[in-house]
Amino acid sequence: MATSERRPRNPQGEGARLRDELITAAGRLLEAGTDLDTLSLRGVAREAGVAAPSVYLHFASKDALLREVRQAHFESLRRAIELASATVQDPAAELFAGSLAYCRYAVEHPGSYRILFETPHATSRLEEFSGSRGEAAFRTLVDGVAECIAAGIARPGDPFRIACDIWPALHGIASLRRTATGFPWPPLEDQVRGILEAFTGIPYGTQSAVEETTRDRTT
Amino acid sequence: MATSERRPRNPQGEGARLRDELITAAGRLLEAGTDLDTLSLRGVAREAGVAAPSVYLHFASKDALLREVRQAHFESLRRAIELASATVQDPAAELFAGSLAYCRYAVEHPGSYRILFETPHATSRLEEFSGSRGEAAFRTLVDGVAECIAAGIARPGDPFRIACDIWPALHGIASLRRTATGFPWPPLEDQVRGILEAFTGIPYGTQSAVEETTRDRTT
DNA sequence: TGTACATCAGTGAACGCGCGTTCACTGATGTAC
DNA sequence: TGTACATCAGTGAACGCGCGTTCACTGATGTAC
């Protein structure tokens, strides 16, 4: 939102700072609701308080800028999850903390999340999944599930396959909260717990678990 | 893709035909990968083989055109689900058929699905969920779950709350298949069955169900 | 210490383009008398 | 049957705008001698 204020020139030798400022400015625009497809190079430059051609001092093209913006936001999501997971010890709590952090990030930074998982981009269309930044992130989910199985807290099963169900479910509840705004969604925490419980069998104490024990009650 | 061919003028009294042709043309562009945000009035006119101002004979503005396009695609998704559900009798099979049809539609018509559930639009931001077209569609899912519970096939529970989990999960697996293209996704049918089983308890005979019975096998 | 020069961060003007929208029109087809 | 007119479906040219990108430049700061 820091539009229209004259930005002082960087001291010599630190021109690279503008690079970060541009990525940050793009992030601000995304948070403010601008779509990745409608995000313009000129708009980013304006937001950074800089002339449009200055962008070319650090990025070869608009696409190159957006690519770096995406990368920065991916890193930011990764950090949010890591931070949340680090606060707890046992594997079940860690799985929940990480999952919730993922959804919270998506809900709280919709523009950011959108460019990560809701926008197809030329690069990722070509690049293979294996070895990608995304694979590394997914692997921590797989590992989390595996730990819970190894600890005997979760139902036995293929951790990879289970993670293949959890990720989309988390993505779904976060993503639809943005699109279906009028929908009476259950609290996010409850829903995350319910998803993890449904796919891993870990008893997080959701309502459905309670109902399972009192199965014969009539609706 | 019917670009650049001279479209014959409609006979008098049937000018309204162009209206449908424009909506269809927009649909073709969406299928071809054009984004809703990048879809231009001029592009649609071009695809329909008509001059740009002709659009204004039937739509007040670009937004009005896109609104109608969205509505048409919603109707098309609804029909696809209805058609699939009608082929089977018992409630569990119907739930599966409808769910699979939903995902298939999303996967096979990504551009269409995208404008329905992955693009925020001014109208739906304002309009309440209750009474909307979306609510009617969601209700059929709730009803499907309720029938399964009533028939004693599904675990007892709140059908609405269960549908709140199923919808995002289905959305997730369909949506991420488009974004995470390189990911080694399990077959769509298996995944849909797994989701329904996890949230309703209906034994669709997925692998995880098998594993559940042979719980003591080591990983 | 003074000065010429190089480097560096960034700018202003201009380009060609496609966009949404407006406007006055064209020319075929139907209708009234 | 002939003709004047109305209706209807659609067009071509033009508008002002913001876009991505290129280009030659400016002016402050550092460095060599």
mmCIF file of N, CA and C in Angstrom, chain B residues 71-148:
data_model
loop_
_atom_site.group_PDB
_atom_site.id
_atom_site.type_symbol
_atom_site.label_atom_id
_atom_site.label_comp_id
_atom_site.label_asym_id
_atom_site.label_seq_id
_atom_site.Cartn_x
_atom_site.Cartn_y
_atom_site.Cartn_z
ATOM 1 N N GLN B 71 -22.750 -19.287 -15.381
ATOM 2 C CA GLN B 71 -24.020 -19.958 -15.114
ATOM 3 C C GLN B 71 -24.207 -21.169 -16.016
ATOM 4 N N ALA B 72 -23.862 -20.997 -17.276
ATOM 5 C CA ALA B 72 -24.007 -22.088 -18.236
ATOM 6 C C ALA B 72 -23.141 -23.282 -17.838
ATOM 7 N N HIS B 73 -21.945 -22.987 -17.350
ATOM 8 C CA HIS B 73 -21.043 -24.078 -16.987
ATOM 9 C C HIS B 73 -21.485 -24.765 -15.704
ATOM 10 N N PHE B 74 -22.076 -23.989 -14.821
ATOM 11 C CA PHE B 74 -22.608 -24.588 -13.605
ATOM 12 C C PHE B 74 -23.688 -25.599 -13.967
ATOM 13 N N GLU B 75 -24.539 -25.194 -14.864
ATOM 14 C CA GLU B 75 -25.623 -26.053 -15.325
ATOM 15 C C GLU B 75 -25.064 -27.322 -15.961
ATOM 16 N N SER B 76 -23.988 -27.158 -16.683
ATOM 17 C CA SER B 76 -23.376 -28.289 -17.368
ATOM 18 C C SER B 76 -22.783 -29.298 -16.381
ATOM 19 N N LEU B 77 -22.181 -28.786 -15.313
ATOM 20 C CA LEU B 77 -21.662 -29.674 -14.261
ATOM 21 C C LEU B 77 -22.810 -30.409 -13.589
ATOM 22 N N ARG B 78 -23.857 -29.690 -13.293
ATOM 23 C CA ARG B 78 -25.027 -30.276 -12.643
ATOM 24 C C ARG B 78 -25.582 -31.435 -13.472
ATOM 25 N N ARG B 79 -25.682 -31.203 -14.769
ATOM 26 C CA ARG B 79 -26.202 -32.240 -15.659
ATOM 27 C C ARG B 79 -25.311 -33.477 -15.661
ATOM 28 N N ALA B 80 -24.002 -33.258 -15.679
ATOM 29 C CA ALA B 80 -23.056 -34.378 -15.701
ATOM 30 C C ALA B 80 -23.236 -35.266 -14.472
ATOM 31 N N ILE B 81 -23.410 -34.624 -13.314
ATOM 32 C CA ILE B 81 -23.582 -35.388 -12.074
ATOM 33 C C ILE B 81 -24.914 -36.124 -12.076
ATOM 34 N N GLU B 82 -25.955 -35.422 -12.480
ATOM 35 C CA GLU B 82 -27.284 -36.004 -12.514
ATOM 36 C C GLU B 82 -27.308 -37.238 -13.416
ATOM 37 N N LEU B 83 -26.702 -37.088 -14.571
ATOM 38 C CA LEU B 83 -26.652 -38.172 -15.548
ATOM 39 C C LEU B 83 -25.994 -39.404 -14.954
ATOM 40 N N ALA B 84 -24.859 -39.197 -14.279
ATOM 41 C CA ALA B 84 -24.120 -40.326 -13.710
ATOM 42 C C ALA B 84 -24.901 -40.984 -12.586
ATOM 43 N N SER B 85 -25.518 -40.155 -11.745
ATOM 44 C CA SER B 85 -26.255 -40.687 -10.600
ATOM 45 C C SER B 85 -27.460 -41.495 -11.045
ATOM 46 N N ALA B 86 -28.023 -41.131 -12.179
ATOM 47 C CA ALA B 86 -29.248 -41.772 -12.646
ATOM 48 C C ALA B 86 -29.008 -43.199 -13.128
ATOM 49 N N THR B 87 -27.751 -43.552 -13.359
ATOM 50 C CA THR B 87 -27.462 -44.880 -13.923
ATOM 51 C C THR B 87 -27.464 -45.988 -12.873
ATOM 52 N N VAL B 88 -27.495 -45.598 -11.591
ATOM 53 C CA VAL B 88 -27.427 -46.622 -10.550
ATOM 54 C C VAL B 88 -28.593 -46.500 -9.586
ATOM 55 N N GLN B 89 -28.797 -47.565 -8.761
ATOM 56 C CA GLN B 89 -29.950 -47.558 -7.874
ATOM 57 C C GLN B 89 -29.605 -47.323 -6.408
ATOM 58 N N ASP B 90 -28.796 -48.180 -5.847
ATOM 59 C CA ASP B 90 -28.633 -48.096 -4.385
ATOM 60 C C ASP B 90 -27.872 -46.840 -3.983
ATOM 61 N N PRO B 91 -28.178 -46.310 -2.809
ATOM 62 C CA PRO B 91 -27.652 -45.010 -2.380
ATOM 63 C C PRO B 91 -26.132 -44.939 -2.351
ATOM 64 N N ALA B 92 -25.463 -46.027 -1.974
ATOM 65 C CA ALA B 92 -24.000 -45.995 -1.897
ATOM 66 C C ALA B 92 -23.402 -45.843 -3.293
ATOM 67 N N ALA B 93 -23.953 -46.582 -4.237
ATOM 68 C CA ALA B 93 -23.463 -46.503 -5.618
ATOM 69 C C ALA B 93 -23.760 -45.131 -6.206
ATOM 70 N N GLU B 94 -24.900 -44.587 -5.822
ATOM 71 C CA GLU B 94 -25.283 -43.275 -6.333
ATOM 72 C C GLU B 94 -24.337 -42.198 -5.808
ATOM 73 N N LEU B 95 -24.009 -42.316 -4.525
ATOM 74 C CA LEU B 95 -23.073 -41.355 -3.929
ATOM 75 C C LEU B 95 -21.730 -41.409 -4.652
ATOM 76 N N PHE B 96 -21.287 -42.622 -4.915
ATOM 77 C CA PHE B 96 -20.012 -42.789 -5.607
ATOM 78 C C PHE B 96 -20.087 -42.251 -7.040
ATOM 79 N N ALA B 97 -21.148 -42.608 -7.735
ATOM 80 C CA ALA B 97 -21.288 -42.181 -9.133
ATOM 81 C C ALA B 97 -21.299 -40.658 -9.240
ATOM 82 N N GLY B 98 -22.042 -40.023 -8.346
ATOM 83 C CA GLY B 98 -22.119 -38.563 -8.361
ATOM 84 C C GLY B 98 -20.783 -37.924 -8.042
ATOM 85 N N SER B 99 -20.113 -38.473 -7.033
ATOM 86 C CA SER B 99 -18.814 -37.926 -6.624
ATOM 87 C C SER B 99 -17.788 -38.070 -7.733
ATOM 88 N N LEU B 100 -17.781 -39.239 -8.347
ATOM 89 C CA LEU B 100 -16.826 -39.485 -9.421
ATOM 90 C C LEU B 100 -17.104 -38.569 -10.611
ATOM 91 N N ALA B 101 -18.385 -38.397 -10.902
ATOM 92 C CA ALA B 101 -18.758 -37.529 -12.025
ATOM 93 C C ALA B 101 -18.292 -36.096 -11.767
ATOM 94 N N TYR B 102 -18.426 -35.671 -10.513
ATOM 95 C CA TYR B 102 -17.975 -34.331 -10.131
ATOM 96 C C TYR B 102 -16.482 -34.180 -10.411
ATOM 97 N N CYS B 103 -15.701 -35.142 -9.941
ATOM 98 C CA CYS B 103 -14.244 -35.078 -10.131
ATOM 99 C C CYS B 103 -13.873 -35.191 -11.601
ATOM 100 N N ARG B 104 -14.529 -36.082 -12.295
ATOM 101 C CA ARG B 104 -14.239 -36.264 -13.716
ATOM 102 C C ARG B 104 -14.501 -34.976 -14.482
ATOM 103 N N TYR B 105 -15.604 -34.348 -14.153
ATOM 104 C CA TYR B 105 -15.919 -33.088 -14.827
ATOM 105 C C TYR B 105 -14.802 -32.078 -14.594
ATOM 106 N N ALA B 106 -14.365 -32.008 -13.331
ATOM 107 C CA ALA B 106 -13.302 -31.051 -12.981
ATOM 108 C C ALA B 106 -12.018 -31.355 -13.738
ATOM 109 N N VAL B 107 -11.703 -32.638 -13.849
ATOM 110 C CA VAL B 107 -10.458 -33.028 -14.502
ATOM 111 C C VAL B 107 -10.555 -32.860 -16.018
ATOM 112 N N GLU B 108 -11.717 -33.197 -16.555
ATOM 113 C CA GLU B 108 -11.865 -33.167 -18.019
ATOM 114 C C GLU B 108 -12.188 -31.781 -18.557
ATOM 115 N N HIS B 109 -12.774 -30.941 -17.733
ATOM 116 C CA HIS B 109 -13.083 -29.582 -18.162
ATOM 117 C C HIS B 109 -12.462 -28.584 -17.193
ATOM 118 N N PRO B 110 -11.153 -28.580 -17.139
ATOM 119 C CA PRO B 110 -10.484 -27.752 -16.113
ATOM 120 C C PRO B 110 -10.839 -26.275 -16.215
ATOM 121 N N GLY B 111 -10.937 -25.772 -17.430
ATOM 122 C CA GLY B 111 -11.253 -24.356 -17.587
ATOM 123 C C GLY B 111 -12.632 -24.049 -17.054
ATOM 124 N N SER B 112 -13.560 -24.948 -17.344
ATOM 125 C CA SER B 112 -14.924 -24.795 -16.881
ATOM 126 C C SER B 112 -14.990 -24.869 -15.357
ATOM 127 N N TYR B 113 -14.357 -25.878 -14.795
ATOM 128 C CA TYR B 113 -14.374 -26.061 -13.345
ATOM 129 C C TYR B 113 -13.737 -24.878 -12.626
ATOM 130 N N ARG B 114 -12.676 -24.402 -13.265
ATOM 131 C CA ARG B 114 -11.930 -23.298 -12.678
ATOM 132 C C ARG B 114 -12.790 -22.048 -12.454
ATOM 133 N N ILE B 115 -13.616 -21.726 -13.426
ATOM 134 C CA ILE B 115 -14.431 -20.522 -13.251
ATOM 135 C C ILE B 115 -15.536 -20.745 -12.229
ATOM 136 N N LEU B 116 -15.865 -22.022 -11.968
ATOM 137 C CA LEU B 116 -16.914 -22.298 -10.994
ATOM 138 C C LEU B 116 -16.395 -22.264 -9.566
ATOM 139 N N PHE B 117 -15.230 -22.878 -9.331
ATOM 140 C CA PHE B 117 -14.799 -23.061 -7.942
ATOM 141 C C PHE B 117 -13.398 -22.563 -7.636
ATOM 142 N N GLU B 118 -12.754 -21.974 -8.590
ATOM 143 C CA GLU B 118 -11.402 -21.511 -8.288
ATOM 144 C C GLU B 118 -11.198 -20.043 -8.614
ATOM 145 N N THR B 119 -12.274 -19.387 -8.980
ATOM 146 C CA THR B 119 -12.164 -17.970 -9.292
ATOM 147 C C THR B 119 -13.160 -17.197 -8.442
ATOM 148 N N PRO B 120 -12.668 -16.287 -7.630
ATOM 149 C CA PRO B 120 -13.614 -15.476 -6.877
ATOM 150 C C PRO B 120 -14.236 -14.455 -7.819
ATOM 151 N N HIS B 121 -15.521 -14.247 -7.685
ATOM 152 C CA HIS B 121 -16.199 -13.297 -8.578
ATOM 153 C C HIS B 121 -17.080 -12.383 -7.755
ATOM 154 N N ALA B 122 -17.098 -11.181 -8.167
ATOM 155 C CA ALA B 122 -17.817 -10.127 -7.448
ATOM 156 C C ALA B 122 -19.199 -10.589 -6.978
ATOM 157 N N THR B 123 -19.962 -11.212 -7.860
ATOM 158 C CA THR B 123 -21.318 -11.620 -7.517
ATOM 159 C C THR B 123 -21.364 -12.547 -6.307
ATOM 160 N N SER B 124 -20.600 -13.642 -6.384
ATOM 161 C CA SER B 124 -20.708 -14.642 -5.323
ATOM 162 C C SER B 124 -20.098 -14.128 -4.032
ATOM 163 N N ARG B 125 -19.284 -13.110 -4.126
ATOM 164 C CA ARG B 125 -18.720 -12.535 -2.919
ATOM 165 C C ARG B 125 -19.852 -11.882 -2.123
ATOM 166 N N LEU B 126 -20.782 -11.328 -2.855
ATOM 167 C CA LEU B 126 -21.878 -10.625 -2.201
ATOM 168 C C LEU B 126 -23.042 -11.566 -1.878
ATOM 169 N N GLU B 127 -23.381 -12.401 -2.847
ATOM 170 C CA GLU B 127 -24.582 -13.219 -2.696
ATOM 171 C C GLU B 127 -24.421 -14.226 -1.564
ATOM 172 N N GLU B 128 -25.464 -14.427 -0.850
ATOM 173 C CA GLU B 128 -25.450 -15.381 0.231
ATOM 174 C C GLU B 128 -25.481 -16.798 -0.331
ATOM 175 N N PHE B 129 -24.953 -17.733 0.457
ATOM 176 C CA PHE B 129 -24.936 -19.120 -0.002
ATOM 177 C C PHE B 129 -26.344 -19.704 -0.028
ATOM 178 N N SER B 130 -27.100 -19.454 1.041
ATOM 179 C CA SER B 130 -28.436 -20.036 1.105
ATOM 180 C C SER B 130 -29.291 -19.483 -0.015
ATOM 181 N N GLY B 131 -29.971 -20.397 -0.689
ATOM 182 C CA GLY B 131 -30.819 -19.981 -1.795
ATOM 183 C C GLY B 131 -30.093 -19.935 -3.114
ATOM 184 N N SER B 132 -28.776 -20.070 -3.086
ATOM 185 C CA SER B 132 -28.013 -19.994 -4.334
ATOM 186 C C SER B 132 -28.067 -21.320 -5.072
ATOM 187 N N ARG B 133 -27.666 -21.252 -6.324
ATOM 188 C CA ARG B 133 -27.541 -22.419 -7.166
ATOM 189 C C ARG B 133 -26.582 -23.440 -6.535
ATOM 190 N N GLY B 134 -25.516 -22.918 -5.925
ATOM 191 C CA GLY B 134 -24.518 -23.793 -5.300
ATOM 192 C C GLY B 134 -25.115 -24.565 -4.137
ATOM 193 N N GLU B 135 -25.998 -23.912 -3.403
ATOM 194 C CA GLU B 135 -26.594 -24.590 -2.259
ATOM 195 C C GLU B 135 -27.417 -25.785 -2.720
ATOM 196 N N ALA B 136 -28.166 -25.619 -3.800
ATOM 197 C CA ALA B 136 -28.987 -26.703 -4.338
ATOM 198 C C ALA B 136 -28.107 -27.901 -4.677
ATOM 199 N N ALA B 137 -26.957 -27.629 -5.307
ATOM 200 C CA ALA B 137 -26.053 -28.710 -5.688
ATOM 201 C C ALA B 137 -25.491 -29.407 -4.458
ATOM 202 N N PHE B 138 -25.102 -28.600 -3.465
ATOM 203 C CA PHE B 138 -24.523 -29.167 -2.255
ATOM 204 C C PHE B 138 -25.564 -30.024 -1.527
ATOM 205 N N ARG B 139 -26.790 -29.564 -1.579
ATOM 206 C CA ARG B 139 -27.857 -30.290 -0.893
ATOM 207 C C ARG B 139 -28.017 -31.714 -1.428
ATOM 208 N N THR B 140 -27.816 -31.898 -2.723
ATOM 209 C CA THR B 140 -27.951 -33.261 -3.256
ATOM 210 C C THR B 140 -26.862 -34.168 -2.662
ATOM 211 N N LEU B 141 -25.700 -33.587 -2.377
ATOM 212 C CA LEU B 141 -24.646 -34.381 -1.724
ATOM 213 C C LEU B 141 -25.060 -34.728 -0.306
ATOM 214 N N VAL B 142 -25.573 -33.719 0.406
ATOM 215 C CA VAL B 142 -26.045 -33.957 1.775
ATOM 216 C C VAL B 142 -27.116 -35.041 1.779
ATOM 217 N N ASP B 143 -28.060 -34.935 0.843
ATOM 218 C CA ASP B 143 -29.138 -35.918 0.761
ATOM 219 C C ASP B 143 -28.593 -37.316 0.486
ATOM 220 N N GLY B 144 -27.610 -37.376 -0.404
ATOM 221 C CA GLY B 144 -26.998 -38.666 -0.734
ATOM 222 C C GLY B 144 -26.402 -39.329 0.494
ATOM 223 N N VAL B 145 -25.700 -38.528 1.277
ATOM 224 C CA VAL B 145 -25.094 -39.056 2.502
ATOM 225 C C VAL B 145 -26.192 -39.481 3.480
ATOM 226 N N ALA B 146 -27.204 -38.635 3.614
ATOM 227 C CA ALA B 146 -28.294 -38.920 4.545
ATOM 228 C C ALA B 146 -28.980 -40.242 4.190
ATOM 229 N N GLU B 147 -29.179 -40.464 2.909
ATOM 230 C CA GLU B 147 -29.811 -41.720 2.460
ATOM 231 C C GLU B 147 -28.985 -42.927 2.882
ATOM 232 N N CYS B 148 -27.663 -42.798 2.719
ATOM 233 C CA CYS B 148 -26.779 -43.898 3.085
ATOM 234 C C CYS B 148 -26.822 -44.176 4.580
#
